[in-house]
C-alpha positions as a LaTeX table, in Angstrom:
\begin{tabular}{lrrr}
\hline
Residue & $x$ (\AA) & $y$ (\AA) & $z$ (\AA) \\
\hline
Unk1 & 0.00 & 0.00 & 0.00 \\
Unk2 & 1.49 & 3.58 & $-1.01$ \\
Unk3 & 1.74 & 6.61 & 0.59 \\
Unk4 & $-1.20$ & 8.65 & 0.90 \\
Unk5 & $-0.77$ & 11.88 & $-1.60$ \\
Unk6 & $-2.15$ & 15.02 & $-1.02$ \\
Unk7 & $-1.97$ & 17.23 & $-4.25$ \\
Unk8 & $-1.73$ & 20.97 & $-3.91$ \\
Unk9 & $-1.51$ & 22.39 & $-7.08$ \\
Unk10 & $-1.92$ & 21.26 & $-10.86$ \\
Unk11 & $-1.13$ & 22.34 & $-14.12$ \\
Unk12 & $-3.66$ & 21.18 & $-16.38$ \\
Unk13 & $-2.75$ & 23.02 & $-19.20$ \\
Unk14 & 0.87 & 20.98 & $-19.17$ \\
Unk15 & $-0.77$ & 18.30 & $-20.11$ \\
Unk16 & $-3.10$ & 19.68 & $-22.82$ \\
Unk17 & 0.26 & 21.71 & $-24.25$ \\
Unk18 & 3.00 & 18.46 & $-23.59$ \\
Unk19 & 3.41 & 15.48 & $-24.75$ \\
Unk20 & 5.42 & 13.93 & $-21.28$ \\
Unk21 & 8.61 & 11.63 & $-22.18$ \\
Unk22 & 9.72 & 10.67 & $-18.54$ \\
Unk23 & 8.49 & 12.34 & $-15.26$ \\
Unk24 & 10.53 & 12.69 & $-11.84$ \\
Unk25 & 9.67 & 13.66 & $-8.24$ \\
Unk26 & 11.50 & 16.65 & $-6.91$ \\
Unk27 & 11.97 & 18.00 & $-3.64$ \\
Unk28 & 11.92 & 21.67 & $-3.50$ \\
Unk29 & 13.84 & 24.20 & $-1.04$ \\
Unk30 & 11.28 & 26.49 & 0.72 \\
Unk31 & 11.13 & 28.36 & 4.05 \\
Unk32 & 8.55 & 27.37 & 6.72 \\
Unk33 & 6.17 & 30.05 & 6.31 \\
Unk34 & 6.22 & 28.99 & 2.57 \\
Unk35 & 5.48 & 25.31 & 3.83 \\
Unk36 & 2.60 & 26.08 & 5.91 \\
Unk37 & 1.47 & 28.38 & 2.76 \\
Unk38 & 1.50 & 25.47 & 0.02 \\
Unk39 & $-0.02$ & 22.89 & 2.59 \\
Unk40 & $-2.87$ & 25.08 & 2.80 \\
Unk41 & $-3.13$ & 24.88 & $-1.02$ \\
Unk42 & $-1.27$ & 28.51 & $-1.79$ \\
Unk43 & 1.21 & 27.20 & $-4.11$ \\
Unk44 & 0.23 & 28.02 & $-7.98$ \\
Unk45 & 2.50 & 26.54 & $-10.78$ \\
Unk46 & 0.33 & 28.12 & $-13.69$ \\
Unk47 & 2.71 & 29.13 & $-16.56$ \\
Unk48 & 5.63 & 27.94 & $-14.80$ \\
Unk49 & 8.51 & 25.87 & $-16.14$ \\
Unk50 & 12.16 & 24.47 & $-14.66$ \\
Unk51 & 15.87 & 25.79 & $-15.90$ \\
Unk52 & 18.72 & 24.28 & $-15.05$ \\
Unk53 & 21.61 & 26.89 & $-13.66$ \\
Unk54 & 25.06 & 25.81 & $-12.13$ \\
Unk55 & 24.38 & 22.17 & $-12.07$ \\
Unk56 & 21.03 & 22.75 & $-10.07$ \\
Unk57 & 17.61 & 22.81 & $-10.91$ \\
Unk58 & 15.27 & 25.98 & $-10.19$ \\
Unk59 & 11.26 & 26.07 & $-10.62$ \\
Unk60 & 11.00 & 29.58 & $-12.06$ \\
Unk61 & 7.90 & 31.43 & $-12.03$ \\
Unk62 & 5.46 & 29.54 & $-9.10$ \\
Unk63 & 3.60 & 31.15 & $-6.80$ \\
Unk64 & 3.25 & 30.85 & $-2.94$ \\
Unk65 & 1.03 & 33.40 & $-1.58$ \\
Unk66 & 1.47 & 33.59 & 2.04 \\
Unk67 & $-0.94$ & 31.90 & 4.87 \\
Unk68 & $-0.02$ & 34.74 & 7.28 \\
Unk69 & 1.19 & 37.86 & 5.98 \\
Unk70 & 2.02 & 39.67 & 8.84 \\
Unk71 & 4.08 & 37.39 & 10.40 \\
Unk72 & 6.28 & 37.20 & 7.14 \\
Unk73 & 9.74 & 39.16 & 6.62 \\
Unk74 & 8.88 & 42.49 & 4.60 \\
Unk75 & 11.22 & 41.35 & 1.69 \\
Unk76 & 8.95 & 38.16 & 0.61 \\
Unk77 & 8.54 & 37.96 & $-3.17$ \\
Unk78 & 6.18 & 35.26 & $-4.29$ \\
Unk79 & 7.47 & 34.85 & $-7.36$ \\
Unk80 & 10.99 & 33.70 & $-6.70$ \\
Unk81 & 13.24 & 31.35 & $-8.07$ \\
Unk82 & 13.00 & 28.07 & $-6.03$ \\
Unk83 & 15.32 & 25.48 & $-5.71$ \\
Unk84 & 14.91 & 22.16 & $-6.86$ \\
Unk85 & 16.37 & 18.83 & $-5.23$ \\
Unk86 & 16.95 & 16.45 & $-7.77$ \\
Unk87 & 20.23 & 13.61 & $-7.75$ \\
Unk88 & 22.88 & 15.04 & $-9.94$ \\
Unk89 & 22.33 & 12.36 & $-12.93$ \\
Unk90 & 19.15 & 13.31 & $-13.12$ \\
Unk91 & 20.20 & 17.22 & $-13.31$ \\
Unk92 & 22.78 & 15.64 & $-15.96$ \\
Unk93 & 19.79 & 13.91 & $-17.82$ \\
Unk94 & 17.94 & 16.99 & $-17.89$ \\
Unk95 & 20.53 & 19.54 & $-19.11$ \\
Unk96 & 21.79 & 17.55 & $-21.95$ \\
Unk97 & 18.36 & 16.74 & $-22.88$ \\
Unk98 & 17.75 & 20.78 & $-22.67$ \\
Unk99 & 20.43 & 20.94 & $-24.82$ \\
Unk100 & 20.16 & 18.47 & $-27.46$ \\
Unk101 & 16.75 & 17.87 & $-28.32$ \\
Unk102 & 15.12 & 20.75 & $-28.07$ \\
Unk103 & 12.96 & 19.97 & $-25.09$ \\
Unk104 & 11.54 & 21.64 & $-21.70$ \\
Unk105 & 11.10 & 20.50 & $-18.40$ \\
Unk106 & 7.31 & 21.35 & $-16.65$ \\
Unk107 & 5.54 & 21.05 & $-13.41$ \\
Unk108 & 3.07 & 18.96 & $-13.34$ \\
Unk109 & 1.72 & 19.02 & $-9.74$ \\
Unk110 & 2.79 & 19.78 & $-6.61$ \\
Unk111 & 2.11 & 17.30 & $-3.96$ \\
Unk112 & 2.63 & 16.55 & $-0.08$ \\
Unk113 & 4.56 & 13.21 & 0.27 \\
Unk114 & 4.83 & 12.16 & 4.42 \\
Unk115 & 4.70 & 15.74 & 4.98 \\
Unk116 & 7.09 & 17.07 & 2.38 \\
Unk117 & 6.02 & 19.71 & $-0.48$ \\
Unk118 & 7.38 & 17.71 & $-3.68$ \\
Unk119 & 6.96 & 18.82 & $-7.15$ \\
Unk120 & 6.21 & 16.41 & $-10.16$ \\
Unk121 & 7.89 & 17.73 & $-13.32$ \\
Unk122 & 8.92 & 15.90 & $-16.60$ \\
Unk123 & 10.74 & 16.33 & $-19.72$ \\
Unk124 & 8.26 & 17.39 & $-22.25$ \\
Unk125 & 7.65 & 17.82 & $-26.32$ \\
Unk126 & 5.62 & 20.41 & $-26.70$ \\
Unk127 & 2.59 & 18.93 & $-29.12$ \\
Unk128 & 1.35 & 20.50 & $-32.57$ \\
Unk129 & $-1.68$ & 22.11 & $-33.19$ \\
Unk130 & $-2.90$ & 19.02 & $-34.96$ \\
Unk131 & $-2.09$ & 16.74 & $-32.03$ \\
Unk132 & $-4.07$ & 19.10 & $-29.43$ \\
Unk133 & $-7.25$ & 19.21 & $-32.21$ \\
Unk134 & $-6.97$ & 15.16 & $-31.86$ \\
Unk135 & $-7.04$ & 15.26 & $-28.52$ \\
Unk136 & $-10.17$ & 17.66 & $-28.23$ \\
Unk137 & $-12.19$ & 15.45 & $-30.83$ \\
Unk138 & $-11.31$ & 12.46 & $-28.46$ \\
Unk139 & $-12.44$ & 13.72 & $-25.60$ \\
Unk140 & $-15.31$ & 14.82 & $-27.03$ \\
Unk141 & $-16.13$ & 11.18 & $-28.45$ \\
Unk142 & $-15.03$ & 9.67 & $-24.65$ \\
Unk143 & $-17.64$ & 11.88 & $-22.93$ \\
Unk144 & $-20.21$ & 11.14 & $-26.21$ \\
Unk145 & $-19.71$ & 7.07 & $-25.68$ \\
Unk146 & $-20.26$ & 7.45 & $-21.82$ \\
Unk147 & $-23.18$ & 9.86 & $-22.08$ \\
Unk148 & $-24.84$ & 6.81 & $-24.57$ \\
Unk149 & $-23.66$ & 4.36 & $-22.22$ \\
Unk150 & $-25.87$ & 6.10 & $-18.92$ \\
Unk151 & $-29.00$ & 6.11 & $-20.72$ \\
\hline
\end{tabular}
């Protein structure tokens, strides 16, 4: 039996936009006020993608509005850069696949594993405009078939 997983935040539109060739679980670096802010769901990763700087990886562009405001240092940005823990192969994986193919990395969730904030990211193809129309008309036809199907 698994761990019991608590997602914060999504990014739906990752998977409507990406076509996903290999996922990884991340730890991320975050003070505690930011902690108690994502487990209380505060943590947006709309629109916001992973670089890779001096061999470590950074989630740029999240969001972690705070719980408690007032009890926050003055100098809080929401929008920083935040540090990703990932083993360095899988930094070296990443970068040379940055490099070489064309690809980006994406956050897919974020998620609370035994009381850890962990992000789910993968290396990801962006898809065509002719792949995303096939994927419209086949949702359309799954939600068709199971609308027949309750009647």
């Amino acid at each position: 039996m698994g761990t019991p997983l608590f997602i914060v935040s999504e990014n739906r539109r990752a998977r409507f936009d990406f076509q996903f060739l290999q996922e990884f679980d991340a730890g991320i670096v975050l003070f505690g006020y930011e902690v108690k802010a994502a487990k209380a769901g505060r943590f947006d990763i709309a629109g916001s993608f992973v670089q890779i700087r001096d061999s470590s990886a950074y989630l740029i562009g999240s969001r972690i509005s705070l719980l408690q405001p007032k009890n926050s240092p003055a100098t809080y940005t929401e929008r920083r850069d935040r540090q990703l823990l990932l083993s360095e192969t899988e930094i070296k994986l990443l970068a040379g696949s940055l490099h070489t193919k064309g690809l980006t990395v994406v956050p897919i969730s974020v998620f609370i594993k035994r009381g850890l904030v962990k992000v789910h990211i993968a290396l990801a193809k962006p898809k065509k405009n002719f792949d995303k129309k096939d994927a419209i008309r086949q949702r359309d036809l799954d939600r068709d078939m199971a609308r027949a199907a309750s009647f």
